[in-house]
mmCIF file of C-alpha atoms in Angstrom:
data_model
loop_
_atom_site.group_PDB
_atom_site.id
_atom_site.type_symbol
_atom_site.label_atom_id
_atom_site.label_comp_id
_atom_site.label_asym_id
_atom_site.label_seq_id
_atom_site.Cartn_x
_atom_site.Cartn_y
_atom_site.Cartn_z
ATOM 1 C CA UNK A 1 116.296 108.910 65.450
ATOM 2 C CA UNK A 2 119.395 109.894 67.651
ATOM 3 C CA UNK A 3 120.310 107.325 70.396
ATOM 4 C CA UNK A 4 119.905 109.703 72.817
ATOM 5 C CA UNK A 5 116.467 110.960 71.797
ATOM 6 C CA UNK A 6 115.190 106.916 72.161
ATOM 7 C CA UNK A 7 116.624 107.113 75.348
ATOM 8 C CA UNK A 8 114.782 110.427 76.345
ATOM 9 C CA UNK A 9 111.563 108.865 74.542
ATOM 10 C CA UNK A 10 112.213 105.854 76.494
ATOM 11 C CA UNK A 11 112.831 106.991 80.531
ATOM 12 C CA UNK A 12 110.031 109.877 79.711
ATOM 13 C CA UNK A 13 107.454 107.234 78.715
ATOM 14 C CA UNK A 14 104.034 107.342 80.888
ATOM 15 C CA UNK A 15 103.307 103.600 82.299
ATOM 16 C CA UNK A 16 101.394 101.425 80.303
ATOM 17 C CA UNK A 17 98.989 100.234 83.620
ATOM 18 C CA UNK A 18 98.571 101.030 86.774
ATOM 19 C CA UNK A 19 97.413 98.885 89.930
ATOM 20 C CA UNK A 20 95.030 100.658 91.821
ATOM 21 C CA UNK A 21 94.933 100.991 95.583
ATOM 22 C CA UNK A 22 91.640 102.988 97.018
ATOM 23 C CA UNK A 23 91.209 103.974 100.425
ATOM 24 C CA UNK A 24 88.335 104.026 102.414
ATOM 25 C CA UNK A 25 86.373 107.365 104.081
ATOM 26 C CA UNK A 26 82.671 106.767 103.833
ATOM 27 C CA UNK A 27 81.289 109.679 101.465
ATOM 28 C CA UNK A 28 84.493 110.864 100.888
ATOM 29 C CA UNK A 29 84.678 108.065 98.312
ATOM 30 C CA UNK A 30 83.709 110.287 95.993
ATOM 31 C CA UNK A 31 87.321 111.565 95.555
ATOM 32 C CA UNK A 32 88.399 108.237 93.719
ATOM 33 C CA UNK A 33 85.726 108.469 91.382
ATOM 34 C CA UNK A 34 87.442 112.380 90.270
ATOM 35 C CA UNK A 35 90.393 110.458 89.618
ATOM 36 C CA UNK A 36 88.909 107.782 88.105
ATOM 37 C CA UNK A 37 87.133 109.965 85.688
ATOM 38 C CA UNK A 38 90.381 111.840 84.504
ATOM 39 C CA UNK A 39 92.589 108.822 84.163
ATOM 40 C CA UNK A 40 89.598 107.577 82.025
ATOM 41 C CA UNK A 41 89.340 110.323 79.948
ATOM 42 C CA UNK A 42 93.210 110.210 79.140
ATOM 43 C CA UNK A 43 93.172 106.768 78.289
ATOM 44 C CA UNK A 44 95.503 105.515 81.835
ATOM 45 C CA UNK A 45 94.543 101.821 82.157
ATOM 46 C CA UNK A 46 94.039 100.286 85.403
ATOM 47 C CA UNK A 47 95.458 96.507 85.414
ATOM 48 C CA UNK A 48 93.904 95.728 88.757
ATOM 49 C CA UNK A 49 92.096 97.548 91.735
ATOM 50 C CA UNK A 50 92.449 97.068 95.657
ATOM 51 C CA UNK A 51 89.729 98.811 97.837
ATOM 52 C CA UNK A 52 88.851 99.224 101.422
ATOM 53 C CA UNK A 53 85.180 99.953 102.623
ATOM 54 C CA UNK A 54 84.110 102.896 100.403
ATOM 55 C CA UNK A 55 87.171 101.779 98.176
ATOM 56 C CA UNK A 56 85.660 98.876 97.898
ATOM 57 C CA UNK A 57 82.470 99.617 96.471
ATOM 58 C CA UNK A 58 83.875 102.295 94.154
ATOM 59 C CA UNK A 59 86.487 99.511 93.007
ATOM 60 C CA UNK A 60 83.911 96.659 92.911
ATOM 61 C CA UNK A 61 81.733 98.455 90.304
ATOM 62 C CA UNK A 62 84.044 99.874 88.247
ATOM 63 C CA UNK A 63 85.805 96.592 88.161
ATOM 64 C CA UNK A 64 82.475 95.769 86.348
ATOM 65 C CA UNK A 65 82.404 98.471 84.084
ATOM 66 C CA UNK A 66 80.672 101.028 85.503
ATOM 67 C CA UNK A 67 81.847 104.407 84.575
ATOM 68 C CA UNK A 68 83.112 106.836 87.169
ATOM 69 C CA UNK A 69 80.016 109.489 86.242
ATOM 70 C CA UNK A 70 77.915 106.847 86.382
ATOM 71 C CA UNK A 71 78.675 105.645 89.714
ATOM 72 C CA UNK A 72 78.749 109.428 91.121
ATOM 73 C CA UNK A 73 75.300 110.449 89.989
ATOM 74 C CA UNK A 74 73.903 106.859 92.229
ATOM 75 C CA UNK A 75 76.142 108.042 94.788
ATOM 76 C CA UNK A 76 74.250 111.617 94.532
ATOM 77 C CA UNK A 77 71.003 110.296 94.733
ATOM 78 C CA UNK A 78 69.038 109.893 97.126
ATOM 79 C CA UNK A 79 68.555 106.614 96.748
ATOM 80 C CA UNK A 80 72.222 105.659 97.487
ATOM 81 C CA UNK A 81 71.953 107.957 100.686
ATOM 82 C CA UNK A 82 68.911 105.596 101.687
ATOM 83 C CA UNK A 83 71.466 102.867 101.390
ATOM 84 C CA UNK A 84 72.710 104.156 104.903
ATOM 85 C CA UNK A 85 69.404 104.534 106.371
ATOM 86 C CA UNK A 86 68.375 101.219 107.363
ATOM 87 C CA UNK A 87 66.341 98.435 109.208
ATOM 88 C CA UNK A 88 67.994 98.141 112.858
ATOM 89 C CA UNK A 89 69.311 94.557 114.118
ATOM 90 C CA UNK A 90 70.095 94.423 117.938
ATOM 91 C CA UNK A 91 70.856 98.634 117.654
ATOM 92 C CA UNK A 92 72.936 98.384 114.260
ATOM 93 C CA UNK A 93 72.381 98.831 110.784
ATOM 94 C CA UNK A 94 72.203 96.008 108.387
ATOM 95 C CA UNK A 95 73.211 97.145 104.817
ATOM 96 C CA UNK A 96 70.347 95.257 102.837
ATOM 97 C CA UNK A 97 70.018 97.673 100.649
ATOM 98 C CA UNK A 98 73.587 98.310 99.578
ATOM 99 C CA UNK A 99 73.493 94.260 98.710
ATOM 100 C CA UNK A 100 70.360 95.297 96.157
ATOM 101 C CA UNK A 101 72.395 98.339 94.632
ATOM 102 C CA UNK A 102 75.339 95.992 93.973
ATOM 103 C CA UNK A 103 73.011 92.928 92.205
ATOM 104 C CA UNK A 104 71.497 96.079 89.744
ATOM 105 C CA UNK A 105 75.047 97.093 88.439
ATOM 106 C CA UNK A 106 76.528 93.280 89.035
ATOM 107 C CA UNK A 107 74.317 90.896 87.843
ATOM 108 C CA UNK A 108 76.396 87.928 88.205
ATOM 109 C CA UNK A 109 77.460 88.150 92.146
ATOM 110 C CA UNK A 110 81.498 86.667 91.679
ATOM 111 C CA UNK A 111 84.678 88.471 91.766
ATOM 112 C CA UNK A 112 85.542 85.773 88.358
ATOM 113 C CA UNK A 113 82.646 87.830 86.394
ATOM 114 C CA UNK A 114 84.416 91.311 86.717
ATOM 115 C CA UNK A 115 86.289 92.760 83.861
ATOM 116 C CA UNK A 116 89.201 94.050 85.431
ATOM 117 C CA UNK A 117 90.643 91.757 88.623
ATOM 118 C CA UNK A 118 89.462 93.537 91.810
ATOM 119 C CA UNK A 119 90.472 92.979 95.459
ATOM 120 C CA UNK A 120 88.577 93.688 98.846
ATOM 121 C CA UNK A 121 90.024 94.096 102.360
ATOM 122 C CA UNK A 122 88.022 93.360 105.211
ATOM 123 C CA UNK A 123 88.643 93.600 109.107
ATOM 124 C CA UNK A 124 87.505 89.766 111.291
ATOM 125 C CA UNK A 125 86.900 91.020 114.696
ATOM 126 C CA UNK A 126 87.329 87.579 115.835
ATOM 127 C CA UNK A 127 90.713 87.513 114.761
ATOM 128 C CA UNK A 128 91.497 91.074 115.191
ATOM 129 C CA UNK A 129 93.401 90.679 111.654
ATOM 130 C CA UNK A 130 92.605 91.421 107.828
ATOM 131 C CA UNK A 131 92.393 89.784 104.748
ATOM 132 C CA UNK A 132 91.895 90.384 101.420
ATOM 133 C CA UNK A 133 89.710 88.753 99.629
ATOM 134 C CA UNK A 134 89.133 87.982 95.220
ATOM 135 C CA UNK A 135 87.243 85.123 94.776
ATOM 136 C CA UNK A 136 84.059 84.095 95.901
ATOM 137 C CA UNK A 137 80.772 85.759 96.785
ATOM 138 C CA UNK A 138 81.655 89.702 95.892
ATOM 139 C CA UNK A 139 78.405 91.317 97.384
ATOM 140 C CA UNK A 140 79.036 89.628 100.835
ATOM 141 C CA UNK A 141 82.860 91.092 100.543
ATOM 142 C CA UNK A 142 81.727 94.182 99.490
ATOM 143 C CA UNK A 143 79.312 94.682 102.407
ATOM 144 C CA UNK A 144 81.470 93.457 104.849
ATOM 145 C CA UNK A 145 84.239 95.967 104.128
ATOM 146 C CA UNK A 146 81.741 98.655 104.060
ATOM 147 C CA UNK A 147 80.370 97.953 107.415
ATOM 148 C CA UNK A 148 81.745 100.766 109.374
ATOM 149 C CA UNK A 149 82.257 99.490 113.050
ATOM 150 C CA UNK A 150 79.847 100.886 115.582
ATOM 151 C CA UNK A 151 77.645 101.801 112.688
ATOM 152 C CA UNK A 152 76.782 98.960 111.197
ATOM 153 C CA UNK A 153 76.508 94.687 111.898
ATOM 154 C CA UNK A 154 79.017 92.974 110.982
ATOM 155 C CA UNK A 155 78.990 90.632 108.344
ATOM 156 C CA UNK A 156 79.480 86.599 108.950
ATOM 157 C CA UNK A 157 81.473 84.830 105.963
ATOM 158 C CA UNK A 158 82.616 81.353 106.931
ATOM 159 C CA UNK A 159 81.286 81.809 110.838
ATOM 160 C CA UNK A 160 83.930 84.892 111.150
ATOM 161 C CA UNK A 161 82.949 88.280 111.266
ATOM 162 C CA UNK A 162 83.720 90.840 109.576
ATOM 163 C CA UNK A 163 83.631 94.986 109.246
ATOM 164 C CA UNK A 164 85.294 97.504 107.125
ATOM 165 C CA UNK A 165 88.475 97.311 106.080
ATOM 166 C CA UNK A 166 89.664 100.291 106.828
ATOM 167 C CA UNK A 167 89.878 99.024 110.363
ATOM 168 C CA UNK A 168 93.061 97.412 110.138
ATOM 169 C CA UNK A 169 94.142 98.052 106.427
ATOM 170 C CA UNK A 170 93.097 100.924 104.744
ATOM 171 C CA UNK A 171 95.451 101.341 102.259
ATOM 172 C CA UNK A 172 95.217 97.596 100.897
ATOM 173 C CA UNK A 173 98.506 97.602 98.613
ATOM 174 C CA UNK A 174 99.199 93.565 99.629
ATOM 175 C CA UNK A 175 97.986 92.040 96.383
ATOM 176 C CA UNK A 176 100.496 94.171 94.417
ATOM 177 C CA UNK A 177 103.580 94.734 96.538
ATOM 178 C CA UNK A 178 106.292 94.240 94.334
ATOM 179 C CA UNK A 179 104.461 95.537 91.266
ATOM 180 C CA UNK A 180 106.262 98.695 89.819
ATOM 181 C CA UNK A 181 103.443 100.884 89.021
ATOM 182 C CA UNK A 182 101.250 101.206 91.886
ATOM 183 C CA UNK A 183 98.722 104.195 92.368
ATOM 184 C CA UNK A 184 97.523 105.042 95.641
ATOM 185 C CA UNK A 185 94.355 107.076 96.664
ATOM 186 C CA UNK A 186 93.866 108.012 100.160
ATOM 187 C CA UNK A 187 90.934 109.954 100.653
ATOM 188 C CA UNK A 188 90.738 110.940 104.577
ATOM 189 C CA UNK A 189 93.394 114.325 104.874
ATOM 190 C CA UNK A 190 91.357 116.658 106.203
ATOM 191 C CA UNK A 191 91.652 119.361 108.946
ATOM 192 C CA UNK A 192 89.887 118.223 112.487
ATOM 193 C CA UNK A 193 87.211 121.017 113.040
ATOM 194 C CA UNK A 194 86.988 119.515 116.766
ATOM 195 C CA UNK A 195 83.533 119.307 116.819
ATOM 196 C CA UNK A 196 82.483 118.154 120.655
ATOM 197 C CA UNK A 197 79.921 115.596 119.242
ATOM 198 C CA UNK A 198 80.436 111.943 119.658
ATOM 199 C CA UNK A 199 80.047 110.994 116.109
ATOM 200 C CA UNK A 200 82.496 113.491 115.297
ATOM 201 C CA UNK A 201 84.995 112.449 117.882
ATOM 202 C CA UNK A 202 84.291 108.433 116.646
ATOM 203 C CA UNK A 203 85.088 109.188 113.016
ATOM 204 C CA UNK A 204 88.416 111.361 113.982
ATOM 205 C CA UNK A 205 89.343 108.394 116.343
ATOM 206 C CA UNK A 206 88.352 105.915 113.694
ATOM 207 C CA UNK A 207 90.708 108.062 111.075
ATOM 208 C CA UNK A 208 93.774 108.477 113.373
ATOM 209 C CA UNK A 209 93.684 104.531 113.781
ATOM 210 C CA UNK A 210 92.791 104.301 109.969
ATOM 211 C CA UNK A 211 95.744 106.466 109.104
ATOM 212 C CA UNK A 212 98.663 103.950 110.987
ATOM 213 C CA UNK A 213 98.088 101.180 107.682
ATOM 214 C CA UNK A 214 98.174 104.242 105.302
ATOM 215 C CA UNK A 215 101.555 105.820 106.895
ATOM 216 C CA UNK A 216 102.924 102.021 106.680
ATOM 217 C CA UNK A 217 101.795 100.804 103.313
ATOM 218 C CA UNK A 218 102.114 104.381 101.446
ATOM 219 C CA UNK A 219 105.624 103.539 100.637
ATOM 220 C CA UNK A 220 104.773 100.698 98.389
ATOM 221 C CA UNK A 221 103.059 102.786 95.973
ATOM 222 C CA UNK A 222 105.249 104.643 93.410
ATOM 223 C CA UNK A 223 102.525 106.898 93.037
ATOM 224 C CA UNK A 224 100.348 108.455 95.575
ATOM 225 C CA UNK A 225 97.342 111.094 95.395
ATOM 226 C CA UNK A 226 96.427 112.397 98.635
ATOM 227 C CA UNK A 227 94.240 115.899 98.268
ATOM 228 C CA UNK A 228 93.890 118.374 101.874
ATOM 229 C CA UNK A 229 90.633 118.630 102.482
ATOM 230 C CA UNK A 230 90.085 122.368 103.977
ATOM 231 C CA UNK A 231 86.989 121.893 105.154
ATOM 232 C CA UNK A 232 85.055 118.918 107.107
ATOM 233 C CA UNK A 233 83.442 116.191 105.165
ATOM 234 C CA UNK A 234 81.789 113.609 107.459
ATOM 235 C CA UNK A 235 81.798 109.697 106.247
ATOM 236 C CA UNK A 236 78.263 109.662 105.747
ATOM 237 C CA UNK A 237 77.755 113.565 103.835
ATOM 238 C CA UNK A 238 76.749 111.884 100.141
ATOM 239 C CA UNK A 239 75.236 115.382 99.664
ATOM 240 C CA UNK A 240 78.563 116.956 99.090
ATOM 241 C CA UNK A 241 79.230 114.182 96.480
ATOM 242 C CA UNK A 242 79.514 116.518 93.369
ATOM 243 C CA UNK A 243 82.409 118.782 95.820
ATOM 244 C CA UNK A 244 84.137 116.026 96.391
ATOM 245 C CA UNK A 245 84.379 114.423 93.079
ATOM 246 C CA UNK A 246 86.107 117.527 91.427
ATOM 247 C CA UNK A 247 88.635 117.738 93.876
ATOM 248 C CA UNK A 248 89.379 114.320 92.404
ATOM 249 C CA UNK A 249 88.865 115.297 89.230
ATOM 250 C CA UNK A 250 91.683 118.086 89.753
ATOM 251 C CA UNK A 251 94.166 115.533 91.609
ATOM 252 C CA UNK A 252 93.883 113.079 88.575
ATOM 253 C CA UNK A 253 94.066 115.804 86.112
ATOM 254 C CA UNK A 254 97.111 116.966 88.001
ATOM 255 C CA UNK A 255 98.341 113.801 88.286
ATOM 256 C CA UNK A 256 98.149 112.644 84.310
ATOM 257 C CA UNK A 257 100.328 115.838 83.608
ATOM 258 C CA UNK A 258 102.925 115.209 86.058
ATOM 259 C CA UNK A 259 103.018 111.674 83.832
ATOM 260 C CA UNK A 260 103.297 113.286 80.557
#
């Protein structure tokens, strides 16, 4: 071989691993597991995974070894979308259920019993800070950065409290800041359709706060997968799952090729 073809061969290598940074935005979620699927299928490892709220519980079980498809077809049933529906405590919801979906697929409830190392951000409203967490009791992390304010109780680790993490953080690249191959997911660029209900004037006030950490820690990632949304998904529409999910699909297929 000719010097200079081992140096083209070299500089046009696709990365060995990636560390994984995933966004939160409720049901829109379902992008990550799109591009989870085609980096699968194409054999693009994943060294590590960071997740906020929805983030998180994508990241958490496939972390664990559950395979993207897998993962959508709970998140398209109905059973998942009961998940969301549950007992009230003092006018929120208490996420009881999501705690038994995670103990089916993760057996052993500790961020050590993962396969692949996995980080979770959450938000302490005492504190008014984040943190990421990656050791300890997973299912209470999980929850707690799935807890979207307003909407649901907030969890108590350690006599703090704590809600999503998509609060203060929800592009959670901390744990890998200075890495060199960093893939980020944000999930939450869609058109406004200005909608004069309150839940739909919550979630775009919600994503415009949201969107400060992305702006901020979106320059940390060498890579970066962002899809427009041209139409209005709302954080809790699970039954447009199977949408959603190929748009991911056709980022991460878009995004192997630009590696190759």
């Amino acid at each position: 071989m000719k010097l200079s073809d081992y140096f083209n061969s070299l500089f046009s290598r696709k990365p060995d691993t990636f560390s994984l940074v995933l966004s939160g935005g409720g049901a829109r979620g379902a992008i990550h597991l799109g591009v989870l699927q085609a980096l699968d299928e194409n054999d693009i490892k994943i060294e590590a995974v960071s997740g906020t709220s929805i983030g998180a519980v994508v990241g958490s079980l496939y972390c664990a070894g559950v395979k993207p498809n897998e993962i959508k077809d709970i998140m398209k049933s109905s059973r998942f979308a009961g998940v969301f529906q549950l007992s009230l405590n003092k006018g929120l919801l208490k996420m009881t259920k999501l705690k038994k979906a995670l103990a089916e697929f993760i057996p052993v409830n500790e961020f050590k019993s993962l396969q692949i190392p996995f980080y979770c951000c959450v938000s302490n409203i005492d504190s008014g800070t984040y943190k990421i967490i990656s050791s300890g009791d997973l299912s209470k992390a999980v929850l707690a950065s799935a807890s979207i304010p307003i909407i649901f109780a907030p969890v108590e680790i350690n006599n703090n409290h704590y809600v999503d993490g998509g609060l203060f953080n929800n592009l959670p690249v901390d744990p890998f800041i200075g890495k060199k191959n960093i893939l980020g997911v944000h999930v939450n660029n869609q058109k406004f359709t200005g909608a004069n209900n309150m839940r739909s004037v919550a979630e775009r006030v919600f994503s415009l706060i949201s969107k400060q950490s992305v702006d901020k820690n979106r320059k940390h990632c060498k890579f970066f997968i962002e899809p427009l949304l041209e139409k209005n998904y709302n954080v809790l529409d699970f039954g447009s799952t199977q949408e959603l999910f190929d748009i991911g699909y056709r980022e991460g297929i878009s995004f192997v090729k630009q590696l190759k």
